[in-house]
mmCIF file of C-alpha atoms in Angstrom:
data_model
loop_
_atom_site.group_PDB
_atom_site.id
_atom_site.type_symbol
_atom_site.label_atom_id
_atom_site.label_comp_id
_atom_site.label_asym_id
_atom_site.label_seq_id
_atom_site.Cartn_x
_atom_site.Cartn_y
_atom_site.Cartn_z
ATOM 1 C CA MET A 231 38.786 -51.549 -70.299
ATOM 2 C CA ALA A 232 38.420 -52.826 -73.432
ATOM 3 C CA GLU A 233 36.101 -51.201 -76.183
ATOM 4 C CA THR A 234 33.820 -53.601 -76.315
ATOM 5 C CA ASN A 235 32.704 -53.191 -72.292
ATOM 6 C CA ARG A 236 31.584 -49.907 -72.687
ATOM 7 C CA THR A 237 27.836 -49.116 -72.244
ATOM 8 C CA GLU A 238 26.457 -47.817 -75.559
ATOM 9 C CA VAL A 239 24.862 -44.060 -75.469
ATOM 10 C CA HIS A 240 21.878 -44.180 -77.356
ATOM 11 C CA VAL A 241 20.834 -40.816 -79.516
ATOM 12 C CA TYR A 242 17.697 -40.855 -77.687
ATOM 13 C CA GLU A 243 19.628 -41.332 -74.416
ATOM 14 C CA GLN A 244 21.860 -37.994 -75.479
ATOM 15 C CA VAL A 245 18.706 -36.028 -75.953
ATOM 16 C CA VAL A 246 17.160 -36.215 -73.047
ATOM 17 C CA ILE A 247 20.212 -35.501 -70.669
ATOM 18 C CA LEU A 248 21.204 -32.630 -72.834
ATOM 19 C CA SER A 249 17.920 -31.461 -72.153
ATOM 20 C CA SER A 250 18.331 -32.421 -69.058
ATOM 21 C CA CYS A 251 21.006 -30.011 -68.404
ATOM 22 C CA VAL A 252 19.751 -26.987 -70.581
ATOM 23 C CA LEU A 253 17.030 -27.362 -67.340
ATOM 24 C CA SER A 254 19.298 -27.143 -64.983
ATOM 25 C CA PHE A 255 21.632 -24.380 -66.635
ATOM 26 C CA PHE A 256 18.805 -21.734 -67.082
ATOM 27 C CA GLY A 257 17.015 -23.215 -63.278
ATOM 28 C CA SER A 258 20.808 -22.365 -61.850
ATOM 29 C CA LEU A 259 20.592 -19.053 -63.828
ATOM 30 C CA LEU A 260 17.753 -18.135 -62.605
ATOM 31 C CA ILE A 261 18.484 -18.789 -59.356
ATOM 32 C CA ILE A 262 21.427 -16.260 -59.083
ATOM 33 C CA CYS A 263 19.206 -13.577 -61.723
ATOM 34 C CA THR A 264 16.471 -13.132 -59.005
ATOM 35 C CA PHE A 265 18.881 -13.373 -55.968
ATOM 36 C CA ALA A 266 20.701 -10.489 -57.673
ATOM 37 C CA ARG A 267 17.466 -8.798 -59.122
ATOM 38 C CA TRP A 268 15.254 -8.525 -55.374
ATOM 39 C CA PRO A 269 17.629 -7.000 -53.198
ATOM 40 C CA ASP A 270 15.154 -7.863 -50.063
ATOM 41 C CA LEU A 271 16.088 -11.642 -51.086
ATOM 42 C CA ARG A 272 19.525 -11.741 -50.271
ATOM 43 C CA THR A 273 18.828 -13.412 -46.653
ATOM 44 C CA THR A 274 21.806 -15.821 -45.943
ATOM 45 C CA ALA A 275 20.076 -19.016 -46.576
ATOM 46 C CA ARG A 276 19.635 -17.551 -50.273
ATOM 47 C CA LYS A 277 23.205 -16.851 -50.205
ATOM 48 C CA LEU A 278 23.984 -20.671 -49.413
ATOM 49 C CA LEU A 279 21.852 -21.745 -52.215
ATOM 50 C CA VAL A 280 23.149 -19.042 -55.330
ATOM 51 C CA TYR A 281 26.193 -21.140 -54.267
ATOM 52 C CA LEU A 282 24.803 -23.901 -54.501
ATOM 53 C CA SER A 283 23.363 -22.717 -57.905
ATOM 54 C CA VAL A 284 27.323 -21.790 -59.001
ATOM 55 C CA THR A 285 28.125 -25.716 -59.028
ATOM 56 C CA ASP A 286 25.051 -26.959 -60.252
ATOM 57 C CA LEU A 287 25.601 -24.368 -63.266
ATOM 58 C CA LEU A 288 29.058 -25.404 -63.433
ATOM 59 C CA SER A 289 27.623 -29.492 -63.013
ATOM 60 C CA ALA A 290 25.381 -28.543 -66.117
ATOM 61 C CA LEU A 291 28.000 -27.003 -68.418
ATOM 62 C CA SER A 292 30.456 -30.176 -67.938
ATOM 63 C CA TYR A 293 27.969 -32.300 -68.307
ATOM 64 C CA PHE A 294 26.332 -31.634 -71.634
ATOM 65 C CA TYR A 295 29.746 -31.004 -73.069
ATOM 66 C CA GLY A 296 30.564 -34.613 -72.069
ATOM 67 C CA VAL A 297 28.126 -36.367 -73.239
ATOM 68 C CA LEU A 298 27.544 -34.289 -76.538
ATOM 69 C CA ARG A 299 31.049 -35.147 -77.248
ATOM 70 C CA SER A 300 30.802 -38.818 -75.672
ATOM 71 C CA PHE A 301 34.183 -39.075 -75.076
ATOM 72 C CA ASN A 302 35.319 -42.846 -76.413
ATOM 73 C CA SER A 303 38.946 -41.999 -75.012
ATOM 74 C CA ASP A 304 41.663 -40.636 -72.734
ATOM 75 C CA SER A 305 41.449 -36.982 -74.593
ATOM 76 C CA GLY A 306 42.664 -33.659 -73.043
ATOM 77 C CA ASP A 307 39.009 -31.806 -73.664
ATOM 78 C CA CYS A 308 37.719 -35.171 -71.866
ATOM 79 C CA ILE A 309 40.503 -34.698 -68.318
ATOM 80 C CA ALA A 310 39.122 -30.827 -68.413
ATOM 81 C CA GLN A 311 35.640 -31.813 -68.601
ATOM 82 C CA GLY A 312 36.256 -35.204 -65.844
ATOM 83 C CA ALA A 313 37.648 -32.756 -63.627
ATOM 84 C CA ILE A 314 35.070 -29.698 -63.951
ATOM 85 C CA SER A 315 32.817 -31.933 -63.204
ATOM 86 C CA THR A 316 33.764 -33.448 -60.453
ATOM 87 C CA PHE A 317 34.878 -30.122 -58.805
ATOM 88 C CA ALA A 318 31.493 -28.966 -59.141
ATOM 89 C CA ASN A 319 29.751 -32.815 -58.706
ATOM 90 C CA THR A 320 31.595 -32.722 -55.099
ATOM 91 C CA SER A 321 31.412 -29.440 -54.097
ATOM 92 C CA SER A 322 27.441 -29.496 -54.448
ATOM 93 C CA PHE A 323 27.205 -32.381 -52.290
ATOM 94 C CA PHE A 324 28.825 -30.078 -49.519
ATOM 95 C CA TRP A 325 26.631 -26.558 -50.184
ATOM 96 C CA THR A 326 23.513 -29.465 -50.125
ATOM 97 C CA VAL A 327 24.815 -29.953 -46.896
ATOM 98 C CA ALA A 328 26.268 -27.273 -45.881
ATOM 99 C CA ILE A 329 22.198 -25.713 -46.422
ATOM 100 C CA ALA A 330 20.775 -28.050 -44.116
ATOM 101 C CA ILE A 331 23.210 -27.442 -41.323
ATOM 102 C CA TYR A 332 22.742 -23.737 -41.566
ATOM 103 C CA LEU A 333 18.467 -24.562 -40.963
ATOM 104 C CA TYR A 334 18.973 -27.009 -38.391
ATOM 105 C CA VAL A 335 21.216 -24.274 -36.200
ATOM 106 C CA PHE A 336 19.138 -21.596 -37.575
ATOM 107 C CA ILE A 337 16.277 -22.929 -36.843
ATOM 108 C CA VAL A 338 16.172 -25.801 -34.186
ATOM 109 C CA LYS A 339 19.579 -24.031 -32.013
ATOM 110 C CA SER A 340 17.560 -20.623 -32.751
ATOM 111 C CA SER A 341 21.011 -19.014 -33.241
ATOM 112 C CA GLN A 342 21.539 -17.051 -36.130
ATOM 113 C CA ARG A 343 25.040 -15.630 -35.262
ATOM 114 C CA GLN A 344 26.048 -19.139 -34.859
ATOM 115 C CA ALA A 345 24.699 -20.115 -37.624
ATOM 116 C CA ASN A 346 26.234 -16.812 -40.028
ATOM 117 C CA ASN A 347 29.162 -17.554 -38.024
ATOM 118 C CA LEU A 348 29.334 -21.403 -40.296
ATOM 119 C CA VAL A 349 29.229 -19.943 -43.294
ATOM 120 C CA LEU A 350 33.433 -19.053 -43.771
ATOM 121 C CA TYR A 351 33.569 -22.410 -42.885
ATOM 122 C CA PHE A 352 30.767 -23.840 -45.929
ATOM 123 C CA HIS A 353 32.908 -21.908 -48.058
ATOM 124 C CA LEU A 354 36.268 -23.443 -46.449
ATOM 125 C CA ILE A 355 35.025 -26.567 -46.685
ATOM 126 C CA SER A 356 32.825 -26.918 -49.840
ATOM 127 C CA TRP A 357 35.313 -25.264 -52.070
ATOM 128 C CA GLY A 358 38.308 -26.189 -50.217
ATOM 129 C CA VAL A 359 37.725 -30.362 -50.465
ATOM 130 C CA PRO A 360 37.302 -30.633 -53.785
ATOM 131 C CA PHE A 361 39.337 -28.727 -55.130
ATOM 132 C CA GLY A 362 42.316 -30.227 -53.472
ATOM 133 C CA ILE A 363 40.394 -33.205 -54.077
ATOM 134 C CA THR A 364 40.806 -32.964 -57.552
ATOM 135 C CA VAL A 365 43.761 -31.209 -57.983
ATOM 136 C CA ALA A 366 45.278 -34.631 -56.572
ATOM 137 C CA ALA A 367 43.148 -36.641 -58.903
ATOM 138 C CA LEU A 368 44.377 -34.485 -61.577
ATOM 139 C CA SER A 369 48.471 -34.716 -60.711
ATOM 140 C CA LEU A 370 48.296 -38.481 -59.837
ATOM 141 C CA HIS A 371 46.070 -39.305 -63.419
ATOM 142 C CA LYS A 372 43.129 -40.173 -61.888
ATOM 143 C CA ILE A 373 40.495 -38.433 -64.059
ATOM 144 C CA GLY A 374 39.876 -39.941 -67.175
ATOM 145 C CA TYR A 375 37.636 -42.478 -69.381
ATOM 146 C CA ASP A 376 35.533 -44.827 -67.935
ATOM 147 C CA ALA A 377 33.406 -46.128 -70.954
ATOM 148 C CA SER A 378 30.070 -44.527 -68.916
ATOM 149 C CA GLU A 379 30.332 -47.744 -67.194
ATOM 150 C CA VAL A 380 29.763 -45.386 -64.217
ATOM 151 C CA SER A 381 28.816 -41.889 -66.355
ATOM 152 C CA VAL A 382 26.642 -41.117 -69.286
ATOM 153 C CA GLY A 383 28.858 -40.728 -72.318
ATOM 154 C CA TRP A 384 31.239 -37.802 -70.326
ATOM 155 C CA CYS A 385 34.730 -38.379 -68.054
ATOM 156 C CA TRP A 386 34.770 -39.151 -65.122
ATOM 157 C CA VAL A 387 37.854 -41.631 -62.764
ATOM 158 C CA ASN A 388 39.747 -43.271 -65.542
ATOM 159 C CA LEU A 389 39.085 -47.422 -64.796
ATOM 160 C CA GLN A 390 42.339 -48.082 -66.066
ATOM 161 C CA ALA A 391 43.880 -47.142 -62.913
ATOM 162 C CA GLU A 392 44.236 -50.193 -60.228
ATOM 163 C CA ASP A 393 42.490 -47.940 -57.108
ATOM 164 C CA HIS A 394 39.869 -46.316 -59.779
ATOM 165 C CA VAL A 395 37.217 -47.793 -56.472
ATOM 166 C CA LEU A 396 39.087 -45.714 -53.944
ATOM 167 C CA TRP A 397 38.914 -42.116 -55.933
ATOM 168 C CA MET A 398 35.860 -42.804 -57.100
ATOM 169 C CA LEU A 399 35.023 -42.923 -53.461
ATOM 170 C CA LEU A 400 36.795 -40.070 -52.851
ATOM 171 C CA THR A 401 35.217 -38.141 -55.711
ATOM 172 C CA ALA A 402 32.252 -38.472 -55.303
ATOM 173 C CA LYS A 403 30.381 -41.584 -53.737
ATOM 174 C CA ILE A 404 31.339 -41.402 -50.268
ATOM 175 C CA TRP A 405 30.218 -37.859 -50.072
ATOM 176 C CA GLU A 406 26.985 -38.583 -51.883
ATOM 177 C CA PHE A 407 27.062 -41.361 -49.451
ATOM 178 C CA ILE A 408 27.236 -38.772 -46.443
ATOM 179 C CA ALA A 409 24.111 -37.054 -47.522
ATOM 180 C CA TYR A 410 22.317 -40.190 -47.882
ATOM 181 C CA VAL A 411 22.257 -40.560 -44.556
ATOM 182 C CA THR A 412 22.794 -36.528 -43.102
ATOM 183 C CA LEU A 413 20.171 -34.449 -44.772
ATOM 184 C CA PRO A 414 17.289 -36.963 -43.452
ATOM 185 C CA VAL A 415 18.495 -36.656 -40.243
ATOM 186 C CA LEU A 416 19.036 -32.885 -40.338
ATOM 187 C CA TYR A 417 15.677 -32.224 -42.276
ATOM 188 C CA ILE A 418 13.682 -34.666 -39.612
ATOM 189 C CA LEU A 419 15.073 -32.823 -36.573
ATOM 190 C CA ILE A 420 14.234 -29.490 -38.287
ATOM 191 C CA LYS A 421 10.637 -30.957 -39.368
ATOM 192 C CA ILE A 422 9.374 -32.129 -35.679
ATOM 193 C CA HIS A 423 11.188 -28.802 -34.209
ATOM 194 C CA ILE A 424 9.063 -27.215 -36.289
ATOM 195 C CA ASN A 425 5.701 -28.747 -35.713
ATOM 196 C CA ARG A 426 6.744 -28.809 -31.388
ATOM 197 C CA ALA A 427 6.513 -24.874 -31.832
ATOM 198 C CA HIS A 428 3.597 -24.933 -33.918
ATOM 199 C CA ALA A 429 2.019 -27.169 -31.335
ATOM 200 C CA ALA A 430 2.826 -25.419 -28.633
ATOM 201 C CA LEU A 431 1.859 -21.949 -30.559
ATOM 202 C CA SER A 432 -1.453 -23.433 -31.604
ATOM 203 C CA GLU A 433 -2.416 -24.343 -27.310
ATOM 204 C CA TYR A 434 -2.057 -20.698 -27.079
ATOM 205 C CA ARG A 435 -3.898 -19.608 -29.935
ATOM 206 C CA PRO A 436 -6.301 -21.588 -30.898
ATOM 207 C CA ILE A 437 -7.936 -19.411 -33.514
ATOM 208 C CA LEU A 438 -4.946 -20.769 -35.285
ATOM 209 C CA THR A 439 -6.250 -24.760 -35.374
ATOM 210 C CA SER A 440 -9.673 -23.333 -37.455
ATOM 211 C CA SER A 441 -7.135 -22.170 -40.603
ATOM 212 C CA PRO A 442 -6.867 -24.731 -43.287
ATOM 213 C CA VAL A 443 -3.582 -26.578 -42.776
ATOM 214 C CA SER A 444 -2.882 -27.225 -46.800
ATOM 215 C CA HIS A 445 -2.640 -23.317 -47.098
ATOM 216 C CA SER A 446 -1.323 -22.181 -44.169
ATOM 217 C CA PRO A 447 3.247 -20.818 -44.125
ATOM 218 C CA SER A 448 3.931 -23.250 -42.027
ATOM 219 C CA SER A 449 2.631 -26.297 -43.547
ATOM 220 C CA MET A 450 3.877 -25.141 -46.587
ATOM 221 C CA ALA A 451 7.265 -25.173 -45.266
ATOM 222 C CA ASP A 452 7.080 -28.457 -43.674
ATOM 223 C CA ARG A 453 6.258 -30.320 -47.039
ATOM 224 C CA LYS A 454 9.516 -28.443 -48.249
ATOM 225 C CA LEU A 455 11.478 -29.978 -45.571
ATOM 226 C CA THR A 456 9.867 -32.892 -46.251
ATOM 227 C CA ILE A 457 10.633 -33.111 -50.217
ATOM 228 C CA ILE A 458 13.952 -31.971 -49.897
ATOM 229 C CA PRO A 459 15.940 -34.682 -49.104
ATOM 230 C CA ILE A 460 13.759 -36.962 -50.935
ATOM 231 C CA ILE A 461 14.471 -35.391 -54.010
ATOM 232 C CA PHE A 462 17.943 -35.231 -53.210
ATOM 233 C CA ILE A 463 17.601 -38.706 -53.067
ATOM 234 C CA VAL A 464 15.594 -40.147 -55.513
ATOM 235 C CA LEU A 465 17.865 -38.111 -58.522
ATOM 236 C CA ARG A 466 20.905 -39.513 -56.597
ATOM 237 C CA MET A 467 20.091 -43.071 -56.669
ATOM 238 C CA TRP A 468 20.675 -43.808 -59.373
ATOM 239 C CA SER A 469 24.098 -43.208 -60.374
ATOM 240 C CA THR A 470 24.648 -45.214 -57.087
ATOM 241 C CA ILE A 471 23.244 -48.188 -58.281
ATOM 242 C CA ARG A 472 24.974 -47.702 -61.475
ATOM 243 C CA PHE A 473 28.079 -47.770 -58.748
ATOM 244 C CA LEU A 474 27.063 -50.150 -56.687
ATOM 245 C CA LEU A 475 26.448 -52.893 -59.772
ATOM 246 C CA LEU A 476 29.790 -52.030 -61.308
ATOM 247 C CA LEU A 477 31.789 -53.049 -58.384
ATOM 248 C CA THR A 478 29.806 -56.556 -58.955
ATOM 249 C CA ASP A 479 30.132 -56.937 -61.993
ATOM 250 C CA SER A 480 26.516 -57.193 -62.881
ATOM 251 C CA PRO A 481 24.929 -56.576 -66.436
ATOM 252 C CA ALA A 482 21.984 -54.318 -65.319
ATOM 253 C CA GLY A 483 24.138 -51.051 -65.139
ATOM 254 C CA HIS A 484 24.142 -51.177 -68.413
ATOM 255 C CA ASN A 485 20.224 -51.361 -68.757
ATOM 256 C CA PRO A 486 19.126 -48.180 -70.825
ATOM 257 C CA VAL A 487 16.764 -47.002 -68.837
ATOM 258 C CA LEU A 488 18.568 -46.752 -65.541
ATOM 259 C CA VAL A 489 21.564 -44.980 -67.811
ATOM 260 C CA THR A 490 19.201 -42.585 -68.976
ATOM 261 C CA LEU A 491 17.884 -42.265 -65.285
ATOM 262 C CA HIS A 492 21.263 -41.772 -63.697
ATOM 263 C CA GLY A 493 21.802 -38.857 -66.641
ATOM 264 C CA ILE A 494 18.786 -37.230 -65.173
ATOM 265 C CA GLY A 495 19.504 -37.064 -61.989
ATOM 266 C CA ASN A 496 22.690 -35.970 -61.754
ATOM 267 C CA THR A 497 22.187 -33.166 -64.199
ATOM 268 C CA PHE A 498 18.938 -31.981 -63.255
ATOM 269 C CA GLN A 499 19.635 -30.858 -59.802
ATOM 270 C CA GLY A 500 19.497 -26.940 -60.566
ATOM 271 C CA ALA A 501 16.185 -27.533 -62.248
ATOM 272 C CA ALA A 502 14.745 -29.011 -59.110
ATOM 273 C CA ASN A 503 16.721 -26.295 -56.673
ATOM 274 C CA CYS A 504 14.534 -23.593 -59.351
ATOM 275 C CA ILE A 505 11.414 -25.366 -58.987
ATOM 276 C CA MET A 506 11.339 -25.673 -55.407
ATOM 277 C CA PHE A 507 13.293 -22.144 -54.309
ATOM 278 C CA VAL A 508 11.648 -19.969 -57.525
ATOM 279 C CA LEU A 509 8.739 -21.104 -59.162
ATOM 280 C CA LEU A 510 6.978 -22.930 -55.876
ATOM 281 C CA THR A 511 7.677 -20.535 -53.469
ATOM 282 C CA PRO A 512 4.872 -17.499 -53.863
ATOM 283 C CA SER A 513 6.880 -14.405 -52.798
ATOM 284 C CA ILE A 514 9.704 -14.664 -55.827
ATOM 285 C CA ARG A 515 7.163 -16.346 -58.220
ATOM 286 C CA SER A 516 4.783 -13.372 -58.277
ATOM 287 C CA ARG A 517 7.663 -11.166 -58.873
ATOM 288 C CA LEU A 518 8.121 -13.570 -61.503
ATOM 289 C CA VAL A 519 5.566 -13.347 -63.391
ATOM 290 C CA ALA A 520 4.845 -9.867 -62.536
ATOM 291 C CA GLN A 521 8.086 -9.178 -64.382
ATOM 292 C CA LEU A 522 7.228 -10.549 -67.183
ATOM 293 C CA CYS A 523 3.983 -9.999 -67.499
ATOM 294 C CA CYS A 524 4.268 -6.114 -67.713
ATOM 295 C CA ARG A 525 5.809 -3.358 -69.857
ATOM 296 C CA GLU A 526 8.660 -1.150 -68.368
ATOM 297 C CA SER A 527 5.965 1.467 -66.924
ATOM 298 C CA HIS A 528 5.046 -1.396 -64.832
ATOM 299 C CA ALA A 529 1.451 -1.250 -66.118
ATOM 300 C CA PRO A 530 -0.418 -4.319 -66.670
ATOM 301 C CA ASN A 531 0.282 -6.164 -70.142
ATOM 302 C CA LYS A 532 -3.468 -6.853 -70.639
ATOM 303 C CA ARG A 533 -2.865 -9.213 -73.486
ATOM 304 C CA ASN A 534 -0.536 -11.036 -70.975
ATOM 305 C CA MET A 535 -3.626 -11.302 -68.351
ATOM 306 C CA HIS A 536 -5.379 -14.807 -69.440
ATOM 307 C CA ILE A 537 -1.346 -15.833 -69.857
ATOM 308 C CA TYR A 538 -0.990 -14.416 -66.491
ATOM 309 C CA CYS A 539 -4.001 -16.659 -64.774
ATOM 310 C CA TYR A 540 -3.861 -19.699 -66.169
ATOM 311 C CA PHE A 541 0.358 -19.535 -65.215
ATOM 312 C CA THR A 542 -0.704 -19.035 -61.645
ATOM 313 C CA GLN A 543 -3.281 -21.238 -61.489
ATOM 314 C CA CYS A 544 -1.002 -23.995 -62.752
ATOM 315 C CA LEU A 545 1.699 -22.836 -60.378
ATOM 316 C CA ASP A 546 -0.336 -22.920 -56.863
ATOM 317 C CA ILE A 547 -1.673 -26.627 -57.589
ATOM 318 C CA LEU A 548 1.506 -27.362 -57.966
ATOM 319 C CA SER A 549 2.694 -25.108 -54.848
ATOM 320 C CA THR A 550 0.565 -26.740 -52.586
ATOM 321 C CA TYR A 551 1.396 -30.335 -53.510
ATOM 322 C CA GLN A 552 -2.998 -30.481 -53.801
ATOM 323 C CA LEU A 553 -1.740 -33.173 -56.856
ATOM 324 C CA ILE A 554 -5.474 -35.633 -57.870
ATOM 325 C CA SER A 555 -3.229 -37.395 -60.005
ATOM 326 C CA ILE A 556 0.511 -38.142 -62.168
ATOM 327 C CA LYS A 557 -0.911 -37.206 -64.900
ATOM 328 C CA GLN A 558 -2.645 -33.447 -63.738
ATOM 329 C CA PHE A 559 0.775 -33.393 -62.907
ATOM 330 C CA ILE A 560 2.117 -33.840 -65.766
ATOM 331 C CA THR A 561 -0.382 -31.546 -67.785
ATOM 332 C CA CYS A 562 0.451 -29.149 -65.138
ATOM 333 C CA GLN A 563 4.168 -29.295 -65.938
ATOM 334 C CA ILE A 564 3.366 -29.253 -70.072
ATOM 335 C CA GLN A 565 1.007 -26.296 -69.004
ATOM 336 C CA TYR A 566 3.697 -23.766 -67.576
ATOM 337 C CA TYR A 567 6.222 -24.488 -69.836
ATOM 338 C CA PHE A 568 4.276 -23.611 -72.701
ATOM 339 C CA LEU A 569 3.006 -20.554 -71.407
ATOM 340 C CA TYR A 570 6.046 -19.427 -70.075
ATOM 341 C CA THR A 571 7.226 -19.604 -73.181
ATOM 342 C CA ILE A 572 4.637 -17.546 -74.659
ATOM 343 C CA ILE A 573 4.876 -15.057 -71.926
ATOM 344 C CA VAL A 574 8.606 -14.793 -72.736
ATOM 345 C CA PHE A 575 8.200 -14.399 -76.193
ATOM 346 C CA ILE A 576 5.243 -11.505 -76.177
ATOM 347 C CA ASN A 577 7.458 -10.041 -74.048
ATOM 348 C CA ILE A 578 10.780 -10.055 -76.331
ATOM 349 C CA PHE A 579 8.263 -8.601 -79.385
ATOM 350 C CA ASN A 580 6.632 -6.192 -78.204
#
């Protein structure tokens, strides 16, 4: 491909996407650390989430390097970065679907044993298939510089290859399309099952219906089951759009907004999982905040208690999804990151 066809990646786009990589790295790391820190949280579902976080962490690191370097030719580190991101990204698709299948079998089929027996197959497929595809792509020299036509600075499938579309499908897109269909179907079936079970239980225990629905654990789980596939699709759709635009030779694929959204979507998955399964999960969030706000003696640090109150209030608004407007959501996010930073620094210098 000629250099003139290269999609320009502006500095501000690099800054935004690098920031997304950093958030995803630390988000994935936080999921792994909370799993290691508290043994009672080590359920099979959480283990699967940790495996997903490992792939997201690896993706964030490889994408960070790729965006920072902003490759302009086939080089050794370009191919290495492309291979790592290809493996991690494809494995992430498999683990995301594996978690959905596990929850479906565990909840809908009501078989914990059957669900746990699937874990071995999840490992074989979610690690083995991406590894095999990556090795094949490397062996056939299909990974390399793509002029940011289907990436944002990093390397993926070499567009000089005659069958580059086939390898784009094999190394990511076909699994992405399968996930687009599989995830909504599985989570909708799980939601239907939970709603039916809750309705049947409420019929025999009318007292349950008198409690506020928006604060009940089942309602919280129901909302999470709704938003999980939505988050995945919203994050991944931009890379799919650029892929389809590439197939039609449309210049719209060079649009800076679309390029930036593509970069964020590919790199923010670890941060999104952290928000959903750590910061918006009350049992883990309360332990994490208590860990940050207490001294070694486990006695409350009074200087941090006012910060703790604002911190938890903001997260409570987010975790119950009682958002009045987009402005309130953005305000809560800014308050959260600001207060979290203050807490960390206070504890560092104490």
